[in-house]
Amino acid sequence: MGIILLAILAWPSYMILSWAWSLFHNYRLAKKSGLPVLVSPFSPDRLPYMILKVPLRPYLEKYLGPIFSGIRPSIFGWEMIDKTAVHNTHGETFILCTPDVNEVWCSDPELSNIILARRRDFPQSQGTIRVMQTFGSNILASDGDVWARQRRLVVPNLNERIMGEVWGSTMEQSSQMVDFLLSSKLDGVQGVGENAKGVSDQNIECVRSVAKNVLGQVGYGESRPFQLRGLPRDQEAAAKMTYVDAVGLCGELIIVCVALSSWLLKMAFMPNILQILGIAMDKLPNLCKDMIEERRKEVHDSGGRENFMSMLIRMSDDSKMGRETSKETGGLYLTEDEIMGNLFVFTAAGYDTTANTLGYAVSFLAAFPEWQVWMQEEIDSVLGQPGADIQDYASLYPKLPRCLAIMLEVLRLIPPQPHLSRHLPAPGLNVHLESGKSHFLAGPANVYINVLATNYRKSIWGPDSHDFRPSRWISQSPEHNPGKPGQEVHFTPEKGTYLPFSGGPRVCPGMKMAEVEFVAAMVRIFSHVSAEPVCLPKENGELETMEQARERTYMVASTTQQRITTQMANPEGVILRWVKRESEARSATSV
């Protein structure tokens, strides 16, 4: 009995001593860097803390006082809340010392650039790999030679050959969306009254539908008309879900897919949305295999019109068979699992990023009408030129830097990911900066580039770094004709200062496609219509002023949640009125 009692008492003592020793050991490693060190008694990746840290944040901040400064960066989403505050206090780069593994948090553009450029010294984080390889090996969930091979095969399929298709498909879908929104009528909202035509609370879902259909056309050759259709949310919709539907749902709830198996999710006691997710997880592999085989048959039987999937299949199959055309890939090819994995990433991450950026842009332009007019001035100028053809991607796209500036500014304020993650293996390495500074970063450590903090730094973006000001992206050099729509050139920031699409060798291969799709959507939508917030009743029953409605719209759009990318927490809260413009550039906007 005494031995059992001794063991019971010894176990917590052992755990406390082990925790204290680990924290002390990691603190000694952190101090070797010469960087500021914050200490958190909690390990960010331990399951109990992962579950409790967000709801406990207000209480920890209230009752722990100065101790909370070390805990703050261990709480999920702190970057969105604190922006530059932590780095302003503790430095551009600091180390968070925890009992498990230290974390390096960096907002220094020069060091960020080094981390992203040296992919072998700073490989992809294991957390990212674990999440992103759920549905097959892919370019995001691989490293070393496997990553190099996949990149060589995947990236060439996202080049200029498909940009015309992206432009045209986006134009068509956006035109249909505009017609839908102009005919919308939102009833039951006090303050809208009889003037409900053209008013909608489904604006974000509309642009998501545009992005989904463009992806289906360009990625898989699936052409469908615009239709306001969200992700499957009931058993009937689940039975009819397409590949893109299944990927959209799995991508939205990717962490749940990683944590729980499909058979558990489908249990009767689970919430309905999780049961549907379980069905999607089971259907996804077969939906993808069927689609691949269908496209493979089209590619080899008739050639057909090429899209992202058909090009992946053709290049991979040619290499496997040793055909002459395989010289462009050096005889390399993707396995079936890798084709499926890269299609998942292309669909989930590509669709989500573009859809969300379009949603934020529409909301911000309604909240800040001066920038909507600024962009429309460029659209009217370019489309009003003799011989202008709205379908001509090659000639129009380079003349629309203001439209692109809207996207760049949205992604500066709300990037798809608040940070980029890498891993530093043991024993670590010395990093030398051009500024003359040198740091020894001891491994193992998780390395995080704080994209949000860099994006909001006043030393980089000016005193108005927290404001939505798209004109900061237009070059002010006299030779670039600032202030002359259609002749301007967009500003290119210094390396490491702007990383919504990552950077270095692992920069997002779909960046150009996202930019082309965004600009095409802006041109088609805002050449025809303008968007404005709807004035809603306040608590006292009086209607908001237009200024108050704009402020509310901006606040609703800026309140986010993290899924596979950063999304609006309440998209239905963005209620807009769409008004047909009196002076359209009709001569150039026919489809």
Coordinates of C-alpha atoms in Angstrom, one line a residue:
M1 CA 0.0 0.0 0.0
G2 CA 2.9 2.3 0.9
I3 CA 4.5 1.7 -2.5
I4 CA 1.3 2.5 -4.4
L5 CA 0.9 5.7 -2.3
L6 CA 4.5 6.7 -3.0
A7 CA 4.0 6.1 -6.7
I8 CA 0.9 8.2 -6.7
L9 CA 2.7 11.0 -5.0
A10 CA 5.9 10.6 -7.2
W11 CA 4.1 10.9 -10.5
P12 CA 3.0 14.5 -10.3
S13 CA 6.4 15.4 -8.8
Y14 CA 8.1 13.8 -11.8
M15 CA 5.8 15.6 -14.2
I16 CA 6.5 19.0 -12.5
L17 CA 10.3 18.4 -12.5
S18 CA 10.2 17.2 -16.1
W19 CA 8.2 20.3 -17.1
A20 CA 10.6 22.6 -15.2
W21 CA 13.7 21.0 -16.7
S22 CA 12.4 21.2 -20.3
L23 CA 11.5 24.8 -19.8
F24 CA 14.9 25.6 -18.3
H25 CA 16.7 23.7 -21.1
N26 CA 14.8 25.5 -23.8
Y27 CA 15.3 28.8 -22.2
R28 CA 19.1 28.3 -22.3
L29 CA 18.9 27.4 -26.0
A30 CA 16.8 30.5 -26.6
K31 CA 19.2 32.8 -24.9
K32 CA 22.1 31.7 -27.2
S33 CA 20.4 33.7 -30.0
G34 CA 20.8 37.1 -28.5
L35 CA 17.2 37.7 -29.4
P36 CA 14.5 38.8 -26.9
V37 CA 13.0 35.8 -25.1
L38 CA 9.4 35.4 -23.9
V39 CA 8.5 32.5 -21.6
S40 CA 5.2 30.6 -21.7
P41 CA 4.6 27.9 -19.1
F42 CA 2.2 26.3 -21.6
S43 CA 3.0 24.3 -24.7
P44 CA 0.9 25.7 -27.6
D45 CA 0.4 22.3 -29.3
R46 CA -0.8 20.3 -26.3
L47 CA -4.4 19.3 -26.8
P48 CA -5.9 20.6 -23.5
Y49 CA -4.3 24.0 -24.0
M50 CA -5.3 24.1 -27.7
I51 CA -8.9 23.7 -26.7
L52 CA -8.9 26.1 -23.7
K53 CA -6.5 28.9 -24.7
V54 CA -8.8 31.0 -26.9
P55 CA -11.8 31.0 -24.5
L56 CA -9.5 31.5 -21.5
R57 CA -7.6 34.5 -23.1
P58 CA -9.7 37.3 -21.5
Y59 CA -9.2 35.8 -18.0
L60 CA -5.5 35.1 -18.5
E61 CA -5.0 38.6 -19.7
K62 CA -7.0 40.1 -16.8
Y63 CA -5.5 38.1 -13.9
L64 CA -1.9 37.2 -14.9
G65 CA -0.7 40.7 -15.4
P66 CA 2.9 40.9 -16.7
I67 CA 3.1 37.1 -17.0
F68 CA 0.6 37.2 -19.8
S69 CA 3.1 38.9 -22.1
G70 CA 4.8 35.5 -22.5
I71 CA 1.6 33.6 -22.9
R72 CA 0.0 36.0 -25.4
P73 CA 1.9 34.6 -28.5
S74 CA 1.0 31.1 -27.6
I75 CA -2.8 31.8 -28.1
F76 CA -4.2 31.0 -31.5
G77 CA -5.1 34.1 -33.5
W78 CA -3.0 36.6 -31.4
E79 CA -1.6 38.1 -34.6
M80 CA -5.1 39.2 -35.8
I81 CA -5.8 40.8 -32.4
D82 CA -2.5 42.4 -31.6
K83 CA -1.2 43.2 -35.1
T84 CA 2.2 44.9 -34.5
A85 CA 1.9 45.5 -30.7
V86 CA 3.9 42.5 -29.5
H87 CA 6.7 43.1 -31.9
N88 CA 6.7 46.8 -31.1
T89 CA 7.3 45.8 -27.5
H90 CA 9.7 42.9 -27.9
G91 CA 11.4 43.5 -31.2
E92 CA 11.1 42.5 -34.9
T93 CA 12.1 39.0 -34.0
F94 CA 11.8 37.2 -30.7
I95 CA 11.8 33.7 -29.3
L96 CA 8.8 32.2 -27.4
C97 CA 10.3 29.6 -25.0
T98 CA 7.9 26.8 -24.1
P99 CA 8.2 23.4 -22.3
D100 CA 8.0 21.5 -25.6
V101 CA 9.8 23.3 -28.4
N102 CA 10.8 26.9 -28.8
E103 CA 9.1 29.2 -31.4
V104 CA 10.9 31.9 -33.4
W105 CA 8.5 34.7 -34.3
C106 CA 9.8 37.0 -37.1
S107 CA 8.5 40.2 -38.6
D108 CA 11.9 41.4 -39.9
P109 CA 11.7 41.5 -43.7
E110 CA 15.4 40.6 -44.2
L111 CA 15.3 37.6 -41.9
S112 CA 11.9 36.5 -43.4
N113 CA 13.4 36.6 -46.8
I114 CA 16.4 34.4 -45.7
I115 CA 14.0 31.9 -44.0
L116 CA 11.9 31.5 -47.1
A117 CA 14.8 31.4 -49.5
R118 CA 16.7 28.7 -47.7
R119 CA 14.2 25.9 -48.0
R120 CA 16.6 23.1 -47.0
D121 CA 17.7 24.9 -43.8
F122 CA 14.1 25.8 -43.0
P123 CA 11.9 22.9 -44.3
Q124 CA 8.1 22.9 -44.3
S125 CA 6.6 22.6 -40.8
Q126 CA 5.4 19.1 -39.8
G127 CA 2.0 20.6 -38.8
T128 CA 1.5 22.0 -42.3
I129 CA 2.5 18.7 -43.8
R130 CA 0.2 16.7 -41.5
V131 CA -2.8 18.8 -42.4
M132 CA -2.2 19.3 -46.1
Q133 CA -1.4 15.7 -47.0
T134 CA -4.7 14.5 -45.6
F135 CA -6.0 13.8 -49.2
G136 CA -2.7 12.9 -50.9
S137 CA 0.9 14.0 -51.3
N138 CA 1.2 17.5 -52.9
I139 CA 3.4 20.5 -53.4
L140 CA 2.5 22.0 -50.0
A141 CA 3.0 18.8 -48.0
S142 CA 6.4 17.8 -49.4
D143 CA 10.0 18.8 -49.1
G144 CA 13.4 18.1 -50.6
D145 CA 13.6 16.2 -53.9
V146 CA 10.0 15.2 -53.7
W147 CA 8.9 18.8 -53.5
A148 CA 11.3 19.8 -56.4
R149 CA 9.9 17.1 -58.6
Q150 CA 6.3 18.0 -57.9
R151 CA 7.0 21.7 -58.4
R152 CA 8.6 21.1 -61.8
L153 CA 5.5 19.2 -62.9
V154 CA 2.8 21.3 -61.3
V155 CA 4.0 24.9 -61.8
P156 CA 4.2 24.9 -65.6
N157 CA 0.5 24.1 -65.8
L158 CA -0.4 27.4 -64.1
N159 CA 1.2 29.6 -66.7
E160 CA 0.0 32.0 -69.4
R161 CA -1.6 29.2 -71.4
I162 CA -4.6 29.2 -69.1
M163 CA -4.9 32.9 -68.2
G164 CA -7.1 33.7 -71.2
E165 CA -9.4 31.0 -70.0
V166 CA -9.4 32.3 -66.5
W167 CA -10.2 35.8 -67.8
G168 CA -13.0 34.8 -70.0
S169 CA -14.6 32.4 -67.5
T170 CA -14.5 35.0 -64.8
M171 CA -16.1 37.6 -67.1
E172 CA -19.0 35.3 -67.9
Q173 CA -19.6 34.2 -64.4
S174 CA -19.4 37.8 -63.0
S175 CA -21.8 39.1 -65.7
Q176 CA -24.3 36.5 -64.6
M177 CA -23.8 37.3 -61.0
V178 CA -24.4 41.0 -61.7
D179 CA -27.7 40.1 -63.3
F180 CA -28.7 38.0 -60.3
L181 CA -27.8 40.7 -57.8
L182 CA -29.7 43.5 -59.7
S183 CA -32.8 41.3 -59.7
S184 CA -32.4 40.3 -56.0
K185 CA -34.9 41.5 -53.5
L186 CA -34.3 41.3 -49.7
D187 CA -37.5 41.3 -47.8
G188 CA -38.1 41.4 -44.1
V189 CA -35.2 43.9 -43.3
Q190 CA -36.5 47.0 -41.5
G191 CA -35.3 50.1 -43.3
V192 CA -35.1 48.6 -46.7
G193 CA -38.9 49.1 -47.3
E194 CA -40.2 49.1 -50.8
N195 CA -36.7 49.9 -52.2
A196 CA -35.6 46.3 -51.7
K197 CA -34.7 45.5 -55.3
G198 CA -31.0 45.0 -55.9
V199 CA -30.4 44.5 -52.1
S200 CA -28.8 41.3 -51.0
D201 CA -27.2 39.7 -47.9
Q202 CA -25.7 36.9 -50.1
N203 CA -23.0 39.0 -51.6
I204 CA -20.1 37.0 -50.2
E205 CA -21.8 33.7 -51.2
C206 CA -22.2 35.1 -54.7
V207 CA -18.5 35.8 -55.3
R208 CA -17.7 32.4 -53.8
S209 CA -20.0 30.9 -56.4
V210 CA -18.1 32.8 -59.1
A211 CA -14.8 31.5 -57.8
K212 CA -16.1 28.0 -57.6
N213 CA -17.4 27.9 -61.1
V214 CA -14.2 29.5 -62.6
L215 CA -12.2 26.9 -60.8
G216 CA -14.4 24.1 -62.2
Q217 CA -14.0 25.5 -65.7
V218 CA -10.3 26.2 -65.7
G219 CA -9.3 23.3 -63.4
Y220 CA -11.4 20.5 -64.7
G221 CA -13.3 21.6 -67.8
E222 CA -16.6 21.6 -66.0
S223 CA -18.7 24.5 -67.4
R224 CA -21.8 25.5 -65.4
P225 CA -23.9 28.7 -65.3
F226 CA -23.8 31.0 -62.3
Q227 CA -26.0 29.7 -59.5
L228 CA -26.1 30.7 -55.8
R229 CA -25.3 27.3 -54.4
G230 CA -23.4 26.9 -51.2
L231 CA -21.6 23.9 -49.9
P232 CA -23.8 20.8 -49.2
R233 CA -25.4 21.1 -45.8
D234 CA -28.0 18.3 -45.8
Q235 CA -28.3 14.6 -46.7
E236 CA -30.0 15.3 -50.1
A237 CA -27.3 17.7 -51.2
A238 CA -24.6 15.3 -49.9
A239 CA -25.9 12.6 -52.2
K240 CA -25.4 14.9 -55.2
M241 CA -22.2 16.6 -54.2
T242 CA -19.5 17.1 -56.9
Y243 CA -15.8 16.9 -56.5
V244 CA -15.5 20.6 -56.0
D245 CA -18.3 20.5 -53.4
A246 CA -16.6 17.8 -51.5
V247 CA -13.2 19.6 -51.6
G248 CA -14.9 22.9 -50.5
L249 CA -16.4 21.3 -47.5
C250 CA -13.3 19.3 -46.5
G251 CA -11.2 22.4 -47.0
E252 CA -13.5 24.5 -44.8
L253 CA -13.2 22.0 -42.0
I254 CA -9.8 20.6 -42.7
I255 CA -8.7 20.5 -39.1
V256 CA -11.7 18.3 -38.3
C257 CA -10.7 16.0 -41.2
V258 CA -7.3 15.6 -39.7
A259 CA -8.4 15.0 -36.2
L260 CA -11.4 12.7 -36.7
S261 CA -12.1 9.7 -39.0
S262 CA -15.0 9.7 -41.3
W263 CA -16.8 6.8 -39.6
L264 CA -16.9 8.7 -36.4
L265 CA -18.1 11.9 -38.1
K266 CA -21.0 10.0 -39.6
M267 CA -22.3 8.7 -36.3
A268 CA -25.9 9.7 -35.6
F269 CA -25.0 11.7 -32.4
M270 CA -22.8 14.0 -34.4
P271 CA -24.0 17.5 -35.6
N272 CA -25.5 17.4 -39.1
I273 CA -22.7 19.4 -40.7
L274 CA -20.1 16.9 -39.4
Q275 CA -22.1 13.9 -40.7
I276 CA -22.1 15.6 -44.1
L277 CA -18.4 16.1 -43.8
G278 CA -17.9 12.4 -43.1
I279 CA -19.8 11.6 -46.2
A280 CA -17.7 14.1 -48.2
M281 CA -14.4 12.5 -46.8
D282 CA -15.6 9.0 -48.0
K283 CA -16.7 10.2 -51.4
L284 CA -13.8 12.5 -52.2
P285 CA -11.2 9.8 -53.3
N286 CA -13.6 8.1 -55.6
L287 CA -15.0 11.4 -57.0
C288 CA -11.4 12.4 -57.8
K289 CA -10.4 9.0 -59.3
D290 CA -13.5 9.0 -61.5
M291 CA -12.8 12.5 -62.7
I292 CA -9.2 11.7 -63.4
E293 CA -10.1 8.7 -65.5
E294 CA -12.7 10.6 -67.4
R295 CA -10.2 13.4 -68.2
R296 CA -7.5 10.8 -69.0
K297 CA -9.8 9.2 -71.6
E298 CA -10.6 12.6 -73.2
V299 CA -6.9 13.5 -73.3
H300 CA -5.7 10.4 -75.0
D301 CA -8.8 9.8 -77.2
S302 CA -9.4 13.3 -78.7
G303 CA -7.0 15.7 -77.1
G304 CA -9.8 18.0 -76.1
R305 CA -9.5 21.5 -74.6
E306 CA -6.7 21.6 -72.0
N307 CA -7.2 22.5 -68.4
F308 CA -5.1 22.2 -65.3
M309 CA -6.1 18.6 -64.6
S310 CA -5.7 17.4 -68.3
M311 CA -2.3 19.0 -68.4
L312 CA -1.2 17.3 -65.2
I313 CA -2.4 14.0 -66.6
R314 CA -0.9 14.4 -70.0
M315 CA 2.5 15.4 -68.7
S316 CA 2.6 12.6 -66.1
D317 CA 1.4 9.9 -68.5
D318 CA 3.8 10.9 -71.2
S319 CA 6.7 10.7 -68.8
K320 CA 5.6 7.2 -67.6
M321 CA 5.3 6.0 -71.2
G322 CA 8.6 7.6 -72.3
R323 CA 7.0 9.6 -75.0
E324 CA 8.9 12.4 -76.9
T325 CA 6.7 15.1 -75.3
S326 CA 8.0 14.0 -71.8
K327 CA 11.3 15.9 -72.5
E328 CA 9.8 19.1 -71.0
T329 CA 9.5 17.2 -67.7
G330 CA 12.8 15.4 -67.8
G331 CA 11.1 12.1 -67.6
L332 CA 9.6 12.9 -64.2
Y333 CA 6.0 12.1 -63.4
L334 CA 3.4 12.3 -60.6
T335 CA 1.9 9.3 -59.0
E336 CA -1.9 8.9 -58.9
D337 CA -1.8 9.9 -55.2
E338 CA 0.2 13.0 -56.0
I339 CA -2.2 14.0 -58.8
M340 CA -5.1 13.7 -56.4
G341 CA -3.2 15.5 -53.6
N342 CA -2.3 18.5 -55.9
L343 CA -5.8 18.7 -57.3
F344 CA -7.1 18.9 -53.7
V345 CA -4.6 21.8 -52.8
F346 CA -5.3 23.6 -56.1
T347 CA -9.1 23.4 -55.5
A348 CA -9.3 24.0 -51.7
A349 CA -6.6 26.6 -51.2
G350 CA -7.0 28.3 -54.7
Y351 CA -10.8 28.6 -54.5
D352 CA -10.8 29.7 -50.9
T353 CA -8.2 32.4 -51.3
T354 CA -9.7 34.0 -54.4
A355 CA -13.3 33.7 -53.1
N356 CA -12.5 35.4 -49.8
T357 CA -10.4 38.1 -51.4
L358 CA -13.3 39.0 -53.8
G359 CA -15.6 39.1 -50.8
Y360 CA -13.5 41.4 -48.8
A361 CA -12.9 43.6 -51.8
V362 CA -16.6 44.0 -52.6
S363 CA -17.3 44.9 -49.0
F364 CA -14.4 47.3 -48.6
L365 CA -15.3 49.1 -51.9
A366 CA -18.9 49.6 -50.6
A367 CA -17.5 50.9 -47.3
F368 CA -15.1 53.2 -49.0
P369 CA -16.9 54.7 -52.1
E370 CA -14.0 57.0 -53.0
W371 CA -11.9 53.9 -53.9
Q372 CA -14.7 52.3 -55.8
V373 CA -14.9 55.5 -57.9
W374 CA -11.1 55.6 -58.2
M375 CA -11.1 52.0 -59.6
Q376 CA -14.1 52.7 -61.9
E377 CA -12.3 55.7 -63.3
E378 CA -9.6 53.3 -64.6
I379 CA -12.1 50.7 -65.9
D380 CA -14.0 53.3 -67.8
S381 CA -10.8 54.8 -69.2
V382 CA -9.5 51.4 -70.4
L383 CA -12.7 50.1 -71.8
G384 CA -13.5 53.3 -73.5
Q385 CA -10.4 53.3 -75.6
P386 CA -10.9 52.7 -79.4
G387 CA -10.9 49.0 -80.2
A388 CA -11.0 47.9 -76.6
D389 CA -12.4 44.3 -76.2
I390 CA -13.4 43.2 -72.7
Q391 CA -12.5 39.6 -73.6
D392 CA -9.0 40.5 -74.7
Y393 CA -7.0 39.5 -71.6
A394 CA -3.6 40.1 -73.1
S395 CA -4.2 43.7 -74.0
L396 CA -6.5 44.8 -71.1
Y397 CA -4.9 43.2 -68.0
P398 CA -1.6 45.2 -68.0
K399 CA -3.6 48.4 -68.2
L400 CA -5.5 47.8 -65.0
P401 CA -3.1 48.3 -62.1
R402 CA -5.8 50.0 -59.9
C403 CA -8.0 46.9 -60.1
L404 CA -5.0 44.8 -59.0
A405 CA -4.1 47.4 -56.3
I406 CA -7.5 46.7 -54.7
M407 CA -6.5 43.0 -54.4
L408 CA -3.0 43.8 -53.1
E409 CA -4.4 46.1 -50.4
V410 CA -7.1 43.7 -49.3
L411 CA -4.4 41.0 -48.9
R412 CA -2.2 43.3 -47.0
L413 CA -4.9 44.0 -44.4
I414 CA -6.3 40.5 -44.4
P415 CA -3.8 37.9 -45.7
P416 CA -5.0 34.3 -46.3
Q417 CA -2.7 33.2 -43.5
P418 CA -1.7 35.4 -40.6
H419 CA 1.7 33.7 -40.5
L420 CA 3.9 31.4 -42.5
S421 CA 5.4 28.4 -40.7
R422 CA 8.7 26.6 -41.2
H423 CA 10.8 24.2 -39.0
L424 CA 14.4 24.5 -37.9
P425 CA 16.0 21.2 -37.2
A426 CA 18.6 20.6 -34.5
P427 CA 21.3 21.8 -33.8
G428 CA 20.3 25.1 -35.6
L429 CA 22.4 27.6 -37.6
N430 CA 23.9 31.0 -37.7
V431 CA 22.0 33.6 -39.7
H432 CA 23.9 36.7 -40.9
L433 CA 22.0 39.8 -42.0
E434 CA 23.1 42.6 -44.3
S435 CA 22.5 45.0 -41.5
G436 CA 25.5 43.4 -39.7
K437 CA 23.5 41.6 -37.2
S438 CA 24.1 37.8 -36.6
H439 CA 22.0 35.4 -34.7
F440 CA 22.4 31.7 -33.8
L441 CA 19.0 30.1 -34.0
A442 CA 19.0 26.9 -31.9
G443 CA 17.0 24.0 -33.1
P444 CA 14.7 22.2 -33.0
A445 CA 12.4 25.1 -33.2
N446 CA 9.2 26.1 -35.0
V447 CA 9.7 29.2 -37.1
Y448 CA 6.8 31.6 -37.8
I449 CA 6.9 34.6 -40.1
N450 CA 4.3 37.0 -38.8
V451 CA 2.8 38.2 -42.1
L452 CA 0.2 40.4 -40.4
A453 CA 2.7 42.3 -38.3
T454 CA 4.9 43.0 -41.3
N455 CA 1.8 44.1 -43.3
Y456 CA 0.9 46.7 -40.6
R457 CA 4.3 48.1 -39.9
K458 CA 4.4 51.9 -40.2
S459 CA 8.1 51.9 -41.0
I460 CA 7.2 50.0 -44.2
W461 CA 3.8 51.2 -45.2
G462 CA 3.6 54.6 -43.7
P463 CA 1.6 56.2 -40.8
D464 CA -1.6 55.1 -42.4
S465 CA -0.6 51.4 -42.4
H466 CA -3.8 50.4 -40.7
D467 CA -6.0 52.1 -43.3
F468 CA -7.4 50.8 -46.6
R469 CA -5.6 52.9 -49.2
P470 CA -5.1 51.1 -52.5
S471 CA -3.3 54.0 -54.1
R472 CA -0.2 53.0 -52.1
W473 CA 0.2 50.3 -54.7
I474 CA 0.5 52.7 -57.7
S475 CA 4.0 53.8 -58.5
Q476 CA 4.5 57.6 -58.0
S477 CA 7.5 57.8 -60.3
P478 CA 6.9 60.5 -63.0
E479 CA 7.8 58.2 -65.8
H480 CA 5.0 55.8 -64.8
N481 CA 2.3 58.5 -65.3
P482 CA 0.7 58.5 -61.9
G483 CA -2.9 59.9 -61.9
K484 CA -3.5 58.8 -65.5
P485 CA -5.8 55.8 -65.6
G486 CA -4.8 53.1 -68.0
Q487 CA -1.1 54.3 -68.1
E488 CA -0.1 53.7 -64.5
V489 CA 2.1 51.0 -63.1
H490 CA 1.8 49.2 -59.8
F491 CA 4.4 49.5 -57.1
T492 CA 6.5 46.4 -56.3
P493 CA 7.5 46.2 -52.6
E494 CA 10.9 45.1 -51.2
K495 CA 11.5 41.4 -50.7
G496 CA 10.1 40.1 -47.4
T497 CA 7.8 43.0 -46.8
Y498 CA 4.7 41.6 -48.5
L499 CA 4.1 37.8 -48.2
P500 CA 0.4 36.9 -48.7
F501 CA 1.4 34.3 -51.3
S502 CA 4.5 33.3 -49.3
G503 CA 7.9 33.9 -50.9
G504 CA 11.2 32.3 -52.0
P505 CA 11.1 29.0 -54.0
R506 CA 7.9 28.0 -52.3
V507 CA 5.9 31.1 -53.5
C508 CA 2.3 30.2 -54.3
P509 CA 2.2 28.9 -57.9
G510 CA -1.4 30.0 -58.3
M511 CA -0.6 33.7 -57.6
K512 CA -0.9 34.9 -61.2
M513 CA -4.1 33.0 -61.7
A514 CA -5.7 34.6 -58.6
E515 CA -4.6 38.1 -59.7
V516 CA -6.1 37.6 -63.2
E517 CA -9.3 36.2 -61.9
F518 CA -9.7 39.1 -59.4
V519 CA -9.0 41.8 -61.9
A520 CA -11.5 40.3 -64.4
A521 CA -14.2 40.1 -61.7
M522 CA -13.6 43.8 -60.8
V523 CA -13.8 44.9 -64.4
R524 CA -17.0 43.0 -65.2
I525 CA -18.8 43.8 -62.0
F526 CA -17.9 47.5 -61.5
S527 CA -18.2 48.5 -65.1
H528 CA -21.9 47.7 -64.9
V529 CA -22.8 48.4 -61.3
S530 CA -21.9 50.2 -58.1
A531 CA -22.3 48.8 -54.5
E532 CA -23.3 50.7 -51.4
P533 CA -24.2 49.6 -47.9
V534 CA -27.9 49.5 -46.8
C535 CA -28.8 51.7 -43.8
L536 CA -30.2 49.5 -41.1
P537 CA -32.1 50.4 -37.9
K538 CA -30.1 51.2 -34.8
E539 CA -31.0 50.0 -31.3
N540 CA -33.2 53.1 -30.8
G541 CA -35.1 52.4 -33.9
E542 CA -33.6 55.2 -36.0
L543 CA -32.0 54.4 -39.3
E544 CA -28.2 54.6 -39.6
T545 CA -26.7 57.4 -41.6
M546 CA -24.9 56.3 -44.7
E547 CA -21.6 57.0 -42.9
Q548 CA -22.6 54.7 -40.1
A549 CA -23.7 52.0 -42.5
R550 CA -20.3 52.2 -44.2
E551 CA -18.5 51.9 -40.8
R552 CA -20.6 48.9 -39.8
T553 CA -20.0 47.2 -43.2
Y554 CA -16.2 47.6 -42.8
M555 CA -16.3 46.3 -39.2
V556 CA -18.4 43.2 -40.2
A557 CA -16.1 42.4 -43.1
S558 CA -13.0 42.9 -41.0
T559 CA -14.2 40.5 -38.2
T560 CA -12.6 37.2 -39.3
Q561 CA -12.3 33.5 -38.4
Q562 CA -9.6 31.0 -39.4
R563 CA -10.5 28.0 -41.5
I564 CA -8.2 26.7 -44.3
T565 CA -7.7 30.5 -44.9
T566 CA -8.9 33.6 -43.2
Q567 CA -12.7 34.1 -43.7
M568 CA -15.4 36.5 -42.6
A569 CA -17.1 35.4 -39.4
N570 CA -20.5 36.8 -40.5
P571 CA -20.7 37.1 -44.3
E572 CA -24.5 37.5 -44.2
G573 CA -23.9 40.7 -42.2
V574 CA -22.6 42.4 -45.3
I575 CA -25.9 43.8 -46.8
L576 CA -25.4 45.7 -50.0
R577 CA -27.5 47.5 -52.6
W578 CA -26.4 47.1 -56.2
V579 CA -27.2 50.0 -58.5
K580 CA -26.8 50.0 -62.2
R581 CA -24.4 52.7 -63.3
E582 CA -25.8 55.6 -65.3
S583 CA -22.7 55.8 -67.6
E584 CA -21.4 52.4 -68.5
A585 CA -18.6 51.8 -71.0
R586 CA -21.2 49.9 -73.1
S587 CA -19.2 50.0 -76.3
A588 CA -16.7 47.6 -74.9
T589 CA -18.6 45.5 -72.3
S590 CA -20.7 43.2 -74.4
V591 CA -20.1 39.5 -74.0

